[in-house]
PDB file of C-alpha atoms in Angstrom:
ATOM      1  CA  UNK A   1     -11.658 -23.196 -56.105  1.00 92.00           C
ATOM      2  CA  UNK A   2     -13.483 -25.353 -58.621  1.00 93.00           C
ATOM      3  CA  UNK A   3     -12.978 -26.584 -62.145  1.00 93.00           C
ATOM      4  CA  UNK A   4     -16.129 -27.728 -63.894  1.00 92.00           C
ATOM      5  CA  UNK A   5     -17.565 -28.468 -67.297  1.00 91.00           C
ATOM      6  CA  UNK A   6     -21.179 -29.125 -66.338  1.00 90.00           C
ATOM      7  CA  UNK A   7     -21.502 -27.390 -62.958  1.00 91.00           C
ATOM      8  CA  UNK A   8     -21.310 -30.454 -60.722  1.00 90.00           C
ATOM      9  CA  UNK A   9     -17.934 -29.538 -59.194  1.00 90.00           C
ATOM     10  CA  UNK A  10     -19.179 -26.022 -58.550  1.00 94.00           C
ATOM     11  CA  UNK A  11     -22.091 -27.531 -56.626  1.00 93.00           C
ATOM     12  CA  UNK A  12     -19.770 -29.716 -54.552  1.00 91.00           C
ATOM     13  CA  UNK A  13     -17.489 -26.741 -53.856  1.00 92.00           C
ATOM     14  CA  UNK A  14     -20.501 -24.691 -52.750  1.00 94.00           C
ATOM     15  CA  UNK A  15     -21.645 -27.459 -50.420  1.00 92.00           C
ATOM     16  CA  UNK A  16     -18.160 -27.693 -48.890  1.00 91.00           C
ATOM     17  CA  UNK A  17     -18.103 -23.932 -48.376  1.00 93.00           C
ATOM     18  CA  UNK A  18     -21.567 -23.979 -46.778  1.00 94.00           C
ATOM     19  CA  UNK A  19     -20.539 -26.756 -44.387  1.00 93.00           C
ATOM     20  CA  UNK A  20     -17.298 -24.923 -43.586  1.00 91.00           C
ATOM     21  CA  UNK A  21     -19.182 -21.718 -42.780  1.00 93.00           C
ATOM     22  CA  UNK A  22     -21.437 -23.543 -40.322  1.00 93.00           C
ATOM     23  CA  UNK A  23     -18.228 -24.560 -38.541  1.00 93.00           C
ATOM     24  CA  UNK A  24     -16.877 -21.037 -38.357  1.00 93.00           C
ATOM     25  CA  UNK A  25     -14.557 -21.122 -41.366  1.00 91.00           C
ATOM     26  CA  UNK A  26     -14.547 -18.118 -43.689  1.00 90.00           C
ATOM     27  CA  UNK A  27     -14.988 -19.955 -46.991  1.00 91.00           C
ATOM     28  CA  UNK A  28     -15.579 -18.666 -50.493  1.00 92.00           C
ATOM     29  CA  UNK A  29     -16.185 -20.388 -53.828  1.00 95.00           C
ATOM     30  CA  UNK A  30     -14.268 -19.241 -56.903  1.00 95.00           C
ATOM     31  CA  UNK A  31     -13.948 -20.762 -60.363  1.00 96.00           C
ATOM     32  CA  UNK A  32     -10.456 -21.738 -61.518  1.00 94.00           C
ATOM     33  CA  UNK A  33     -10.746 -19.228 -64.360  1.00 95.00           C
ATOM     34  CA  UNK A  34     -10.286 -16.504 -61.710  1.00 95.00           C
ATOM     35  CA  UNK A  35      -7.016 -17.899 -60.345  1.00 90.00           C
ATOM     36  CA  UNK A  36      -5.135 -14.667 -61.046  1.00 89.00           C
ATOM     37  CA  UNK A  37      -7.424 -12.819 -58.606  1.00 91.00           C
ATOM     38  CA  UNK A  38      -6.492 -15.092 -55.684  1.00 85.00           C
ATOM     39  CA  UNK A  39      -3.660 -14.592 -53.196  1.00 82.00           C
ATOM     40  CA  UNK A  40      -2.755 -18.245 -52.647  1.00 77.00           C
ATOM     41  CA  UNK A  41      -0.712 -17.676 -49.501  1.00 75.00           C
ATOM     42  CA  UNK A  42      -3.514 -16.006 -47.515  1.00 73.00           C
ATOM     43  CA  UNK A  43      -5.448 -19.082 -46.389  1.00 77.00           C
ATOM     44  CA  UNK A  44      -5.830 -22.803 -47.099  1.00 79.00           C
ATOM     45  CA  UNK A  45      -7.081 -23.756 -50.532  1.00 81.00           C
ATOM     46  CA  UNK A  46      -9.352 -26.637 -51.482  1.00 84.00           C
ATOM     47  CA  UNK A  47      -9.489 -27.642 -55.135  1.00 85.00           C
ATOM     48  CA  UNK A  48     -12.608 -29.375 -56.428  1.00 88.00           C
ATOM     49  CA  UNK A  49     -12.535 -30.389 -60.065  1.00 87.00           C
ATOM     50  CA  UNK A  50     -13.913 -32.834 -62.544  1.00 84.00           C
ATOM     51  CA  UNK A  51     -12.307 -34.205 -65.652  1.00 81.00           C
ATOM     52  CA  UNK A  52     -13.698 -34.473 -69.148  1.00 82.00           C
ATOM     53  CA  UNK A  53     -13.148 -36.839 -72.039  1.00 80.00           C
ATOM     54  CA  UNK A  54     -10.017 -38.854 -71.335  1.00 79.00           C
ATOM     55  CA  UNK A  55      -9.119 -37.097 -68.100  1.00 78.00           C
ATOM     56  CA  UNK A  56      -8.778 -33.632 -69.609  1.00 84.00           C
ATOM     57  CA  UNK A  57      -9.240 -30.547 -67.466  1.00 86.00           C
ATOM     58  CA  UNK A  58     -12.578 -28.745 -67.701  1.00 90.00           C
ATOM     59  CA  UNK A  59     -12.578 -25.595 -69.839  1.00 91.00           C
ATOM     60  CA  UNK A  60     -12.484 -23.192 -66.876  1.00 93.00           C
ATOM     61  CA  UNK A  61      -9.473 -25.023 -65.377  1.00 91.00           C
ATOM     62  CA  UNK A  62      -7.185 -25.161 -68.444  1.00 91.00           C
ATOM     63  CA  UNK A  63      -5.315 -21.903 -67.793  1.00 91.00           C
ATOM     64  CA  UNK A  64      -4.890 -22.675 -64.081  1.00 88.00           C
ATOM     65  CA  UNK A  65      -3.477 -26.112 -64.890  1.00 85.00           C
ATOM     66  CA  UNK A  66      -0.974 -24.622 -67.348  1.00 85.00           C
ATOM     67  CA  UNK A  67      -0.039 -22.002 -64.724  1.00 85.00           C
ATOM     68  CA  UNK A  68       0.769 -24.481 -61.960  1.00 79.00           C
ATOM     69  CA  UNK A  69       2.791 -26.665 -64.329  1.00 78.00           C
ATOM     70  CA  UNK A  70       5.162 -23.782 -65.226  1.00 78.00           C
ATOM     71  CA  UNK A  71       8.622 -23.789 -63.715  1.00 75.00           C
ATOM     72  CA  UNK A  72       8.237 -20.084 -62.943  1.00 77.00           C
ATOM     73  CA  UNK A  73       5.090 -20.543 -60.835  1.00 72.00           C
ATOM     74  CA  UNK A  74       5.631 -19.572 -57.178  1.00 70.00           C
ATOM     75  CA  UNK A  75       6.642 -22.418 -54.907  1.00 68.00           C
ATOM     76  CA  UNK A  76       3.289 -22.310 -53.120  1.00 67.00           C
ATOM     77  CA  UNK A  77       2.340 -25.236 -55.379  1.00 62.00           C
ATOM     78  CA  UNK A  78       5.531 -27.232 -54.767  1.00 56.00           C
ATOM     79  CA  UNK A  79       4.728 -30.879 -54.257  1.00 53.00           C
ATOM     80  CA  UNK A  80       1.304 -30.659 -55.890  1.00 55.00           C
ATOM     81  CA  UNK A  81       1.078 -33.130 -58.743  1.00 50.00           C
ATOM     82  CA  UNK A  82      -1.749 -33.156 -61.247  1.00 50.00           C
ATOM     83  CA  UNK A  83      -0.280 -35.602 -63.749  1.00 43.00           C
ATOM     84  CA  UNK A  84      -2.255 -38.776 -64.235  1.00 42.00           C
ATOM     85  CA  UNK A  85      -5.442 -39.503 -62.377  1.00 42.00           C
ATOM     86  CA  UNK A  86      -5.728 -38.900 -58.667  1.00 43.00           C
ATOM     87  CA  UNK A  87      -9.119 -39.625 -57.201  1.00 45.00           C
ATOM     88  CA  UNK A  88     -10.402 -39.124 -53.688  1.00 46.00           C
ATOM     89  CA  UNK A  89     -13.577 -40.752 -52.519  1.00 42.00           C
ATOM     90  CA  UNK A  90     -15.829 -39.010 -50.030  1.00 40.00           C
ATOM     91  CA  UNK A  91     -18.698 -41.477 -49.697  1.00 36.00           C
ATOM     92  CA  UNK A  92     -21.503 -39.730 -47.883  1.00 40.00           C
ATOM     93  CA  UNK A  93     -19.293 -36.823 -46.831  1.00 43.00           C
ATOM     94  CA  UNK A  94     -21.652 -34.390 -48.494  1.00 43.00           C
ATOM     95  CA  UNK A  95     -25.343 -35.032 -48.372  1.00 40.00           C
ATOM     96  CA  UNK A  96     -27.952 -33.464 -50.609  1.00 39.00           C
ATOM     97  CA  UNK A  97     -29.971 -32.314 -47.590  1.00 38.00           C
TER      98      UNK A  97
END
């Protein structure tokens, strides 16, 4: 699932899905704006997102972010924290080839 303002995160998510498929994983790419269409307990979920401005969520991720912050959201997201900035670095993990 990706959150993007300019399309870059969508591209990274697509590359991850393509690599996963070559390794036998049934992977799909879905924008965060479609979060209500996803059954989160069916299979593992990878989130790829950018930030905009001063760390704000991209437009297509706003509703998903509000959803997972609610106290009434199913516990499938327990322990997932999106407050502040959390950055992972994958130097060379995805090539443009």
